[in-house]
Tab-separated table of C-alpha atoms in Angstrom:
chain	number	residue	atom	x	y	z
A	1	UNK	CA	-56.393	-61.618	-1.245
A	2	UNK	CA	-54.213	-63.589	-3.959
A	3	UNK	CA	-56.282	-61.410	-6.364
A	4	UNK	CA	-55.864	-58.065	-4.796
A	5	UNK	CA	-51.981	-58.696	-5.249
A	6	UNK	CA	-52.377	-59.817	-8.743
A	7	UNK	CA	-53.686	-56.617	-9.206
A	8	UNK	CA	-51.578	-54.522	-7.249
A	9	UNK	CA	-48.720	-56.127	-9.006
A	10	UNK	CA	-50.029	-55.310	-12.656
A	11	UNK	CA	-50.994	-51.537	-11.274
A	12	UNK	CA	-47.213	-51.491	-10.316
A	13	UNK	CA	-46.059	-52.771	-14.009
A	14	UNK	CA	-48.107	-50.363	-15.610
A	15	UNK	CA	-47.327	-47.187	-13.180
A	16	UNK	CA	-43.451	-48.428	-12.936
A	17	UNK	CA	-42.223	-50.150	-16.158
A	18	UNK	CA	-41.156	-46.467	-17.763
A	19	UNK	CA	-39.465	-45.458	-14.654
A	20	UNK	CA	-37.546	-49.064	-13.842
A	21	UNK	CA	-36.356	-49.023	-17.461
A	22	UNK	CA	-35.627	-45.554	-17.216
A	23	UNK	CA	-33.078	-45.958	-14.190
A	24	UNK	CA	-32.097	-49.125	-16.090
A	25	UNK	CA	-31.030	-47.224	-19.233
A	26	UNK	CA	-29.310	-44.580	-17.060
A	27	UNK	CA	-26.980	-47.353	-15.117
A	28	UNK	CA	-26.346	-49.333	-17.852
A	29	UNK	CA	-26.026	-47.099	-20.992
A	30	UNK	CA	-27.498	-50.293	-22.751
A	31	UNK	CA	-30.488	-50.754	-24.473
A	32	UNK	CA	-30.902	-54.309	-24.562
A	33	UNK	CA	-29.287	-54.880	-21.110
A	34	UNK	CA	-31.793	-52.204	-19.650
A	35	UNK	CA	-34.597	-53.912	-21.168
A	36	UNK	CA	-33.575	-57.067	-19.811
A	37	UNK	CA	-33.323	-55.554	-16.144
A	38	UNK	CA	-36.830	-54.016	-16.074
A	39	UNK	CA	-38.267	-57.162	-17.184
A	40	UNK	CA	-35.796	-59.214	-14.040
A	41	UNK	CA	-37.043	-56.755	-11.595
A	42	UNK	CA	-40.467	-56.986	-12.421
A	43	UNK	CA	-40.236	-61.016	-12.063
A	44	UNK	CA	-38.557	-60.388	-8.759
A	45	UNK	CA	-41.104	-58.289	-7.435
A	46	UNK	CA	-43.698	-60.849	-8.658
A	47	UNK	CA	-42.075	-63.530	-6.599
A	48	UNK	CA	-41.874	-61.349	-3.704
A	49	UNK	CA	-45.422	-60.293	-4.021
A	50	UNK	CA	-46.711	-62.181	-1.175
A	51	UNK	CA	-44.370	-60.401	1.436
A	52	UNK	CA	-44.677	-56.839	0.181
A	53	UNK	CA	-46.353	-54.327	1.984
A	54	UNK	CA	-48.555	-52.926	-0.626
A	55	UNK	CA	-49.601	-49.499	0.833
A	56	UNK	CA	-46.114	-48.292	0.749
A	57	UNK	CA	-44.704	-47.389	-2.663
A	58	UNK	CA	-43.085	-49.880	-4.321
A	59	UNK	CA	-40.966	-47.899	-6.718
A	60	UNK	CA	-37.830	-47.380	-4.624
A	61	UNK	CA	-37.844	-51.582	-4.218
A	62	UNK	CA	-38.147	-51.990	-7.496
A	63	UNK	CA	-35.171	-49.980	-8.517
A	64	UNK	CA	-32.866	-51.371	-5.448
A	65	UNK	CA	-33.895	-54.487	-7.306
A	66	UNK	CA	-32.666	-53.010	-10.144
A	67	UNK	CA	-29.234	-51.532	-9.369
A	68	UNK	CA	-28.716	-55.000	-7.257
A	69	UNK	CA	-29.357	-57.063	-10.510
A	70	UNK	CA	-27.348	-54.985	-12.918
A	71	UNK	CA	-23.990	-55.359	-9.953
A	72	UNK	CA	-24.951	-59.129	-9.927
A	73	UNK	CA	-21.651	-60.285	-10.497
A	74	UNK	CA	-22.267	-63.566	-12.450
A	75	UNK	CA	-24.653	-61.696	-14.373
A	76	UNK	CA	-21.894	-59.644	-15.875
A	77	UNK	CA	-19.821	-62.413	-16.421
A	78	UNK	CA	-23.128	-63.586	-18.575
A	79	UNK	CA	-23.581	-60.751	-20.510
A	80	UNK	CA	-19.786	-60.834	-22.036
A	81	UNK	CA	-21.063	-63.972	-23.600
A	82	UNK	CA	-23.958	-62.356	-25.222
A	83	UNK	CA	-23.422	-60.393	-28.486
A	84	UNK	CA	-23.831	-56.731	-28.477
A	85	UNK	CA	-27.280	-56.637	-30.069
A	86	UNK	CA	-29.246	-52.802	-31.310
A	87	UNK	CA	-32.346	-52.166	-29.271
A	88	UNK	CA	-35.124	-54.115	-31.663
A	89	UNK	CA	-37.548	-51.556	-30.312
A	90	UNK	CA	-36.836	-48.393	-31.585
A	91	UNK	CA	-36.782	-47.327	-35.312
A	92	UNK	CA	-33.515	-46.149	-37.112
A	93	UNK	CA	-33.667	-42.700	-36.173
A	94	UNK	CA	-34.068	-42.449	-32.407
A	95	UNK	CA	-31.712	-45.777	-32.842
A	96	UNK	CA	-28.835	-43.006	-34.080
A	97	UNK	CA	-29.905	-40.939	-31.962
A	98	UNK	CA	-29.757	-42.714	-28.895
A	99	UNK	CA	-25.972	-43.794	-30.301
A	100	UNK	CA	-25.181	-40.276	-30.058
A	101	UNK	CA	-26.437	-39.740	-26.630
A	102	UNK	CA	-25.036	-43.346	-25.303
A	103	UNK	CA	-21.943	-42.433	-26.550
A	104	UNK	CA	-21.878	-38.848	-24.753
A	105	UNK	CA	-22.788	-40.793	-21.583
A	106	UNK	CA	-19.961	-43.432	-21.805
A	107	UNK	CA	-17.617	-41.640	-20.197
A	108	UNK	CA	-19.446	-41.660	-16.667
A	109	UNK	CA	-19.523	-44.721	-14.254
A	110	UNK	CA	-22.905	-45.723	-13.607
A	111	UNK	CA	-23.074	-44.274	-10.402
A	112	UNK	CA	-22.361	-40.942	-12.084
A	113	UNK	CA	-25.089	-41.563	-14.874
A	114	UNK	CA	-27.607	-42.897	-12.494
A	115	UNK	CA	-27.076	-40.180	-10.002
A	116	UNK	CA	-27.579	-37.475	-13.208
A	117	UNK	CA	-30.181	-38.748	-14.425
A	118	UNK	CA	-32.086	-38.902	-11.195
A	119	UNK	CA	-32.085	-35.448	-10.162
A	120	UNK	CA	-31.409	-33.697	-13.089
A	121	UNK	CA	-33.834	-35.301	-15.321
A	122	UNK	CA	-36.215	-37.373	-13.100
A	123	UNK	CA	-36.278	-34.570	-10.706
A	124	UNK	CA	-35.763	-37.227	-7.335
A	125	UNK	CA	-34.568	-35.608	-4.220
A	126	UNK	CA	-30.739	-36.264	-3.279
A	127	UNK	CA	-31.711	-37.846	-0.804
A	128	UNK	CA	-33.654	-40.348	-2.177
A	129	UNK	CA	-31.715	-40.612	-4.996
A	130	UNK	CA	-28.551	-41.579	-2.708
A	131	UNK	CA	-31.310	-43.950	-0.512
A	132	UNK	CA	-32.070	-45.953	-4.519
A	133	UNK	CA	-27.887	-45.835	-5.326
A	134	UNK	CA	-27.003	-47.108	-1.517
A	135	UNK	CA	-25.150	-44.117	-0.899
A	136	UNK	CA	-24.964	-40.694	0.777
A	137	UNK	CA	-26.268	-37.479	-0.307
A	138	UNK	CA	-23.255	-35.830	-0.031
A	139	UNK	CA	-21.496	-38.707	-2.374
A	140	UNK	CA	-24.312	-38.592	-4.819
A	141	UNK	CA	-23.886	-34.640	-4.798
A	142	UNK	CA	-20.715	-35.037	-5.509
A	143	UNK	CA	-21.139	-37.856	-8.365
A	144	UNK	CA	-23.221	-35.472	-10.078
A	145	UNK	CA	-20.854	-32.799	-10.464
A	146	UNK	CA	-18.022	-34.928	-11.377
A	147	UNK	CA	-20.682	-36.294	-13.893
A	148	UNK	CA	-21.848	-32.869	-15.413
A	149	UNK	CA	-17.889	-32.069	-15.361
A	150	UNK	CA	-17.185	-35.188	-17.415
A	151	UNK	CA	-19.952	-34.278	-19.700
A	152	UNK	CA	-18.976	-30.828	-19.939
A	153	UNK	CA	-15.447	-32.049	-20.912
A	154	UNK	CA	-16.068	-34.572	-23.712
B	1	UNK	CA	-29.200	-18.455	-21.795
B	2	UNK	CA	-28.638	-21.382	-23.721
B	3	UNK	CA	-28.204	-24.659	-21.929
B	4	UNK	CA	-25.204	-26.104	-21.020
B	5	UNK	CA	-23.489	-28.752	-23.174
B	6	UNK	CA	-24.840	-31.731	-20.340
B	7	UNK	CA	-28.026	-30.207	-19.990
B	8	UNK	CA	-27.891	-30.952	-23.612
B	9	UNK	CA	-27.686	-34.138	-23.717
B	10	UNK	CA	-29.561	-34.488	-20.787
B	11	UNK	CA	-32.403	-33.623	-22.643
B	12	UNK	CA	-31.414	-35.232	-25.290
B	13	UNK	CA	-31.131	-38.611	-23.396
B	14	UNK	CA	-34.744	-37.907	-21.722
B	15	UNK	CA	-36.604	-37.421	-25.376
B	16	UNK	CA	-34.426	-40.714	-26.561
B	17	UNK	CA	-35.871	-42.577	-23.605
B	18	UNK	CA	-38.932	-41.683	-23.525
B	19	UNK	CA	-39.241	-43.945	-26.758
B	20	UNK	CA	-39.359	-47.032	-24.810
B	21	UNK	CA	-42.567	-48.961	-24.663
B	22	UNK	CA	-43.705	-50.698	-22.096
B	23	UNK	CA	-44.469	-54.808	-22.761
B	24	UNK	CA	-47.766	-55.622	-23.336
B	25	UNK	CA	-47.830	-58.557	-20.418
B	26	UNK	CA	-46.393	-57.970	-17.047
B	27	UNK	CA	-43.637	-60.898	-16.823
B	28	UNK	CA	-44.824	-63.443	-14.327
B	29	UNK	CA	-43.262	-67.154	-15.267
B	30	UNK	CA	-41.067	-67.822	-18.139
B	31	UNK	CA	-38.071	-65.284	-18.716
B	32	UNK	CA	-35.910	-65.004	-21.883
B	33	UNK	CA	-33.443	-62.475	-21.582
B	34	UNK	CA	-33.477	-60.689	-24.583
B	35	UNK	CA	-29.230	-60.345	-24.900
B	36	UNK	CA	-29.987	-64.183	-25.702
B	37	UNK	CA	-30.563	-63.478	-29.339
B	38	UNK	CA	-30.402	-66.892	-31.168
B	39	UNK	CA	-33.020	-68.401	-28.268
B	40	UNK	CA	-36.371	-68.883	-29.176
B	41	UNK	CA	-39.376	-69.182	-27.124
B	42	UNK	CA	-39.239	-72.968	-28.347
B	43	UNK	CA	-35.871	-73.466	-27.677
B	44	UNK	CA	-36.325	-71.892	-23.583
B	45	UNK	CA	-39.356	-74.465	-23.814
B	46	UNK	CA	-37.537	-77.430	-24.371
B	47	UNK	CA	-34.971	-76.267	-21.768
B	48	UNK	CA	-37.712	-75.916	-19.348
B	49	UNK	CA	-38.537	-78.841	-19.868
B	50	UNK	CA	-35.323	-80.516	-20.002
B	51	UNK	CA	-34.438	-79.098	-16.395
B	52	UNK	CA	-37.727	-80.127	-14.904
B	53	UNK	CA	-36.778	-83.784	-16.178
B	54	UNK	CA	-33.410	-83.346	-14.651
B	55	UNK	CA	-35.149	-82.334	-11.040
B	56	UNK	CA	-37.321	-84.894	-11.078
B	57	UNK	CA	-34.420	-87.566	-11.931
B	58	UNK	CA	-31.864	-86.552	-9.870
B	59	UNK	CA	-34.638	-86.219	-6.787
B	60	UNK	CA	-33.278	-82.916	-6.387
B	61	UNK	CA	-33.345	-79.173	-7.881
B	62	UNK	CA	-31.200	-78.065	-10.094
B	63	UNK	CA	-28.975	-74.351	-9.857
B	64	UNK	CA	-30.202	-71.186	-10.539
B	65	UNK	CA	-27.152	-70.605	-12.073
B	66	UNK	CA	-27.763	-73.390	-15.387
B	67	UNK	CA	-30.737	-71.567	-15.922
B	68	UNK	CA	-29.398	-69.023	-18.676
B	69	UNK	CA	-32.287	-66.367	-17.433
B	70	UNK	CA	-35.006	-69.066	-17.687
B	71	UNK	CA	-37.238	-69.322	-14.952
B	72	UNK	CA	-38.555	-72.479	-14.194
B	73	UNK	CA	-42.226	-72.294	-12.336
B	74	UNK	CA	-43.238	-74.823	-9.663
B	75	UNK	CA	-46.286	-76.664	-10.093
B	76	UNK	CA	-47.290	-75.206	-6.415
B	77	UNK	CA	-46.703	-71.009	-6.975
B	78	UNK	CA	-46.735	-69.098	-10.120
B	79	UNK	CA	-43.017	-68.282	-10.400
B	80	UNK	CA	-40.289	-68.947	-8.252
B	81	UNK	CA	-36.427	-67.613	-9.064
B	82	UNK	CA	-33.227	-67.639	-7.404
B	83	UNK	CA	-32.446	-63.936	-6.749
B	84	UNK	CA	-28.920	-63.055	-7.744
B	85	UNK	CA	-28.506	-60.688	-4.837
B	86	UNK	CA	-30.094	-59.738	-1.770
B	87	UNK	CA	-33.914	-58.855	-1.634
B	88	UNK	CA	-33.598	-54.855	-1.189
B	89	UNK	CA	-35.337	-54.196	1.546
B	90	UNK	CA	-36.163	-56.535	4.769
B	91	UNK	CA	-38.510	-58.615	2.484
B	92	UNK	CA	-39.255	-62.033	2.963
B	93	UNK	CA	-37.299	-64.802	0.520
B	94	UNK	CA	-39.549	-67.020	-1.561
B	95	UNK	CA	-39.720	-70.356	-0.140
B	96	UNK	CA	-37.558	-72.660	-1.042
B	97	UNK	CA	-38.788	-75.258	-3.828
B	98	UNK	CA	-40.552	-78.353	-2.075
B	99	UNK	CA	-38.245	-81.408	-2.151
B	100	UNK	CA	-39.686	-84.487	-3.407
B	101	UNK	CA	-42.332	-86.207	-0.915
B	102	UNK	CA	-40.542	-89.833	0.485
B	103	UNK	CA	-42.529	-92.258	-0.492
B	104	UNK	CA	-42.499	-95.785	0.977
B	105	UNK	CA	-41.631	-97.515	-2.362
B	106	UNK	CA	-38.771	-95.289	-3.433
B	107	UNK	CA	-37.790	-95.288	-6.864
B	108	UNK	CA	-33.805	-96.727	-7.355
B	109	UNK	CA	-31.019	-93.737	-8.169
B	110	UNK	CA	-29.130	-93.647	-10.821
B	111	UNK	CA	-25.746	-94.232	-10.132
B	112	UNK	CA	-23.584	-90.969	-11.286
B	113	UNK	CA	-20.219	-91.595	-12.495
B	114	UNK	CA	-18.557	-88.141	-11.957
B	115	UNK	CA	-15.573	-86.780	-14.109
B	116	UNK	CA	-12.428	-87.573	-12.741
B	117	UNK	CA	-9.637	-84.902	-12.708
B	118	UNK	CA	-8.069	-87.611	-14.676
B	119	UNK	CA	-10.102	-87.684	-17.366
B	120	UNK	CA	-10.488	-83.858	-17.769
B	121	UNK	CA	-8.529	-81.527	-19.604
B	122	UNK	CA	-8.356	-77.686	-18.953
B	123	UNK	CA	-6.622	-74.825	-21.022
B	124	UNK	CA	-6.912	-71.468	-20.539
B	125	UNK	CA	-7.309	-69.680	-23.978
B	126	UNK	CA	-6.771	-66.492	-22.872
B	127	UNK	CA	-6.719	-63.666	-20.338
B	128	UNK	CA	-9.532	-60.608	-20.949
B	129	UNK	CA	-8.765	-57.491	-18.891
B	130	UNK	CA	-11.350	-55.556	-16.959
B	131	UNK	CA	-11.404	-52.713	-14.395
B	132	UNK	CA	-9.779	-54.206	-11.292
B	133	UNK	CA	-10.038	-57.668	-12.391
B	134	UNK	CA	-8.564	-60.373	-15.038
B	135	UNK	CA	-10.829	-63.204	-16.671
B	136	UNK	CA	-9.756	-66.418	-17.835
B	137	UNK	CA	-11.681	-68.249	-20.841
B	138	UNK	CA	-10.929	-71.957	-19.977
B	139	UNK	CA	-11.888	-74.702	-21.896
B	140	UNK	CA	-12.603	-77.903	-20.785
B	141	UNK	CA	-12.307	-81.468	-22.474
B	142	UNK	CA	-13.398	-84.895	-21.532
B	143	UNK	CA	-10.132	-86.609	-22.778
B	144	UNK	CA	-11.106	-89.636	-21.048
B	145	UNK	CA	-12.889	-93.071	-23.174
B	146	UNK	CA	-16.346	-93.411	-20.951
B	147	UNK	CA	-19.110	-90.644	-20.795
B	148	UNK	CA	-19.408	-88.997	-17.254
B	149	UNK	CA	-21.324	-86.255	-15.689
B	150	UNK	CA	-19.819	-82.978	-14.866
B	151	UNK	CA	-20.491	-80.926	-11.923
B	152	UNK	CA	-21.009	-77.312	-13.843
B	153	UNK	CA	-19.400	-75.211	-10.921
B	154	UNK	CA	-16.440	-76.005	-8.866
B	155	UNK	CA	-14.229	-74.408	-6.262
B	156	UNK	CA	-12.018	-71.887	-8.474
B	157	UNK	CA	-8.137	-71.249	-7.763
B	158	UNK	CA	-6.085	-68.911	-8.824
B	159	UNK	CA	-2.563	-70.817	-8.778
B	160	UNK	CA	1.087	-70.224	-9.607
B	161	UNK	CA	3.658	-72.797	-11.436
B	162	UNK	CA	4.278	-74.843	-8.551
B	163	UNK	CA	0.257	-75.411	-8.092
B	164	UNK	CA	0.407	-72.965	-4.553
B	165	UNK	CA	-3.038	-71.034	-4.554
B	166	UNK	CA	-2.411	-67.414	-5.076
B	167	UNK	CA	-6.556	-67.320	-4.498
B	168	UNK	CA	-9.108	-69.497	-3.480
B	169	UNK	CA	-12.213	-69.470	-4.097
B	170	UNK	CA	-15.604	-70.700	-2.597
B	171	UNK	CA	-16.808	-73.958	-2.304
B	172	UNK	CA	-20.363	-74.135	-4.623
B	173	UNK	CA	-22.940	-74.231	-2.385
B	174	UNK	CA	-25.039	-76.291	-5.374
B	175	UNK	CA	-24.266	-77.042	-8.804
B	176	UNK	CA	-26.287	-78.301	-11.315
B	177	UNK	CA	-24.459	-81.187	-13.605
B	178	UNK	CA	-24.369	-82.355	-17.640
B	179	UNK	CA	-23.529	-85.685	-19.119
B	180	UNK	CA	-19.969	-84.734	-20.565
B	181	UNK	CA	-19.053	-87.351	-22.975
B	182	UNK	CA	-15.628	-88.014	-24.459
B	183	UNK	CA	-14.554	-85.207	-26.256
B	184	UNK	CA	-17.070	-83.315	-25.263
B	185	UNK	CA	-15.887	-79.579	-24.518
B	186	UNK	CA	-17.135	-76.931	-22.064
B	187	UNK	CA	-15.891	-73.293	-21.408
B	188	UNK	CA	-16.391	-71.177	-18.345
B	189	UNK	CA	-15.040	-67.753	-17.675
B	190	UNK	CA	-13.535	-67.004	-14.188
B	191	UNK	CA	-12.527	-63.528	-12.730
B	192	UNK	CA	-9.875	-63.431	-10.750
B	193	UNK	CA	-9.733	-59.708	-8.481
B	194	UNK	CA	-7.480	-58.303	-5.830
B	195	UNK	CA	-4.092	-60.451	-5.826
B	196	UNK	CA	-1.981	-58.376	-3.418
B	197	UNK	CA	0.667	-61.243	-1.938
B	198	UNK	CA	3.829	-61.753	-3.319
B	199	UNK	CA	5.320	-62.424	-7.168
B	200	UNK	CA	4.570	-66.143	-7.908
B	201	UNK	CA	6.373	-68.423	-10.195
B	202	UNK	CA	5.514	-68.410	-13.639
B	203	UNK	CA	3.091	-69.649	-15.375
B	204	UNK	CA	0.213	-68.505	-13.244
B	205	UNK	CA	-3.326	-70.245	-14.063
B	206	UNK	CA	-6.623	-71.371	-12.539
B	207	UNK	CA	-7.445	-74.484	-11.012
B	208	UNK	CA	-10.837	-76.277	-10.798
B	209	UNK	CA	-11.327	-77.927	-6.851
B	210	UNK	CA	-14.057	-80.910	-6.871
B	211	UNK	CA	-14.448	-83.768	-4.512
B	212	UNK	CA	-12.259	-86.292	-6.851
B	213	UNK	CA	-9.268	-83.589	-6.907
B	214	UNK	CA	-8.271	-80.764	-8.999
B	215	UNK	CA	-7.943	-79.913	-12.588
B	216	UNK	CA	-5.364	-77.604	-12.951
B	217	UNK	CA	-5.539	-75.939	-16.745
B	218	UNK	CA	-2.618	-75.501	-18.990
B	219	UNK	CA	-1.364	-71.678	-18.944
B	220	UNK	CA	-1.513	-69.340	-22.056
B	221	UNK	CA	1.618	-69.882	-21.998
B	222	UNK	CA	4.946	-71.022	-20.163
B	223	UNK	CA	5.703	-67.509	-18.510
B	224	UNK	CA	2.435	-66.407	-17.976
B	225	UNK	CA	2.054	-63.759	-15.329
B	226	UNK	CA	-1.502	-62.354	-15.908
B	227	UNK	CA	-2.318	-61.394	-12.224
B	228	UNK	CA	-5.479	-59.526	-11.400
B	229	UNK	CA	-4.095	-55.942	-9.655
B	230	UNK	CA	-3.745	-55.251	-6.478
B	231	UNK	CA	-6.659	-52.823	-4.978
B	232	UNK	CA	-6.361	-53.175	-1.453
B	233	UNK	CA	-3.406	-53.306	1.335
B	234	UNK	CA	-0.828	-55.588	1.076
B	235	UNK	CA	-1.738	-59.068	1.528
B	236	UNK	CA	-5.602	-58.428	1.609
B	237	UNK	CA	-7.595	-61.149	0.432
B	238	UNK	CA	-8.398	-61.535	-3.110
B	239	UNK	CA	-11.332	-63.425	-5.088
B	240	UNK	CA	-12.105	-65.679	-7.733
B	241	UNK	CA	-15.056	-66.861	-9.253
B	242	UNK	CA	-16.478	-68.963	-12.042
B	243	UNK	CA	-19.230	-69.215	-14.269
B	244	UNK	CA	-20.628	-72.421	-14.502
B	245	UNK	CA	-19.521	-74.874	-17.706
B	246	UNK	CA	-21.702	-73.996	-21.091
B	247	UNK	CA	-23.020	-75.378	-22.971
């Protein structure tokens, strides 16, 4: 049984790493930070292994994980004490580029950005979208537009 | 038709991350958060190591919340953590860490000389601004002649000049502590949000509540008035809350 888990846990890593760092990237507009969140969530699910219900997807947990880490208060306060550091990962030119597009997204809370990205680029249902961001449909319908308007704008 | 200006950098932001790569190694154990630039592997080792001693000789476990992102494994389960927020769905919570098995010879206690409000000096340094909020840096000296151990959270207070609480906050439910000798020096940062009662007296600053009394820190500066804004009714509660003292 502790085996199976193992498993189903490293099935879940390599089927959900993209997509946790993806939503990450998209709340955060940081690299680094958004690095550092797929890797928390991924502990977090490993210490809840034991409890999980492993038939039923584990993707929306692992993203509610997510968005609960990145609004963790004191870990906030932590990061101010951190230097800004440039994603190590990616090579100078998708490093500009990503400037570019981080800068573009700035201007939108992360609700906004999150909500975007969700249904606009990960192509998740409103609904389920709003169920990951703790919210309605109807609010998340309307962060979106305010987002695309922002974007629009700048 | 050409795409809009978002669906621009929509795209844009999909082709930039779809550049991430994935680790190699699911994380299980040992943590190091990557914003923590200057800490190596080695260096989270020894502080591993460090807080297991400190467990095991204070008979007790130590706060999440010292932990700096390290995760410190349990001989008995592969990984155990202190979540910083709820689980997200109805999940159980790990079990809590085993306390140490009585024995019938028990081994003696150290006896812990705590830092006296006395011996400790605070002074804010200065106020940061954020959305909705205001954050003190505070610094923290042992001005006293004997080493003692500091507990590295306390009840924060928002106060006025007279020392009246303009905002309490909550009691630590654990803290971890550090030997604190003379002139050593901590910092914290506390975030102060919400103040909607009435204008204090000047200078306003924050307070530090332990059992031995209260530290109150020296203002910015004489007329000091940095309040956190009001965002709810009049006279709602506001909230204040501190990180613990680094290093």
């Amino acid at each position: 049984m502790a085996e199976s888990t193992e498993f189903a846990y490293e099935r879940a890593f390599e089927a959900h790493w993209t997509d946790v760092f993806r939503f990450a990237l998209a709340w955060t507009n940081d690299w680094s930070e958004a690095e550092d969140l797929a890797q928390e969530a991924f502990v977090r699910l490993w210490n809840h292994r034991a409890g999980l219900d492993w038939e039923r997807p584990v993707l929306p947990w692992l993203l509610v994980a997510t968005r609960r880490l990145a609004t963790d208060r004191f870990r906030r306060l932590r990061r101010r004490l951190v230097a800004f550091s440039e994603p190590a990962s990616l090579d100078a030119a998708v490093q500009a580029r990503w400037l570019d597009v981080s800068a573009a997204m700035s201007g939108l809370s992360p609700l906004e950005r999150a909500a975007l990205v969700m249904t606009a680029v990960e192509g998740t249902s409103y609904e389920e979208a709003a169920g990951v961001l703790g919210t309605t449909a109807g609010a998340l319908r309307a962060a979106v537009s305010r987002a695309r308007t922002k974007l629009e704008a700048a | 038709m050409d795409p809009s200006r978002s669906d621009r950098i929509l795209q844009d932001w999909d082709a930039v991350a779809s550049q991430a790569r994935r680790p190699v190694d699911p994380p299980r154990a040992v943590v190091v958060r990557s914003g923590l630039s200057g800490t190596s592997l080695a260096g989270a080792l020894v502080l591993v190591a460090a807080l297991v001693f400190a467990v095991v000789w204070f008979g007790r476990p130590v706060s999440d919340d010292q932990t700096g992102g390290i995760v410190v494994p349990p001989s008995a389960t592969p990984a155990v953590t202190s979540p910083p927020s709820d689980s997200p769905t109805a999940q159980p919570t790990p079990p809590p860490t085993p306390s140490p098995t009585p024995t019938s010879q028990p081994s003696p206690t150290p006896r812990i000389t705590w830092c006296a409000p006395a011996d400790l000096t605070a002074r804010i340094t200065m106020w940061e601004g954020a959305a909705g909020s205001r954050i003190a840096h505070v610094e923290l000296t042992n001005t006293g002649s004997k080493d003692c151990t500091l507990r590295t959270l306390m009840k924060p207070q928002l106060v006025d000049g007279r020392g009246s609480v303009l905002i309490d906050g909550p009691e630590p439910r654990t803290s971890a502590e550090k030997a604190f000798a003379p002139g050593a020096v901590a910092t914290t940062l506390v975030q102060a949000s919400n103040y909607c009662g009435p204008a204090p007296v000047a200078p306003v600053s924050v307070a530090f509540v332990v059992a031995e009394g209260r530290t109150v820190a020296t203002p910015v500066s004489p007329t000091d008035m940095t309040l956190p804004p009001c965002n709810g009714a009049p006279n709602s509660a506001g909230s204040i809350e501190m990180h613990p003292w680094a290093p």
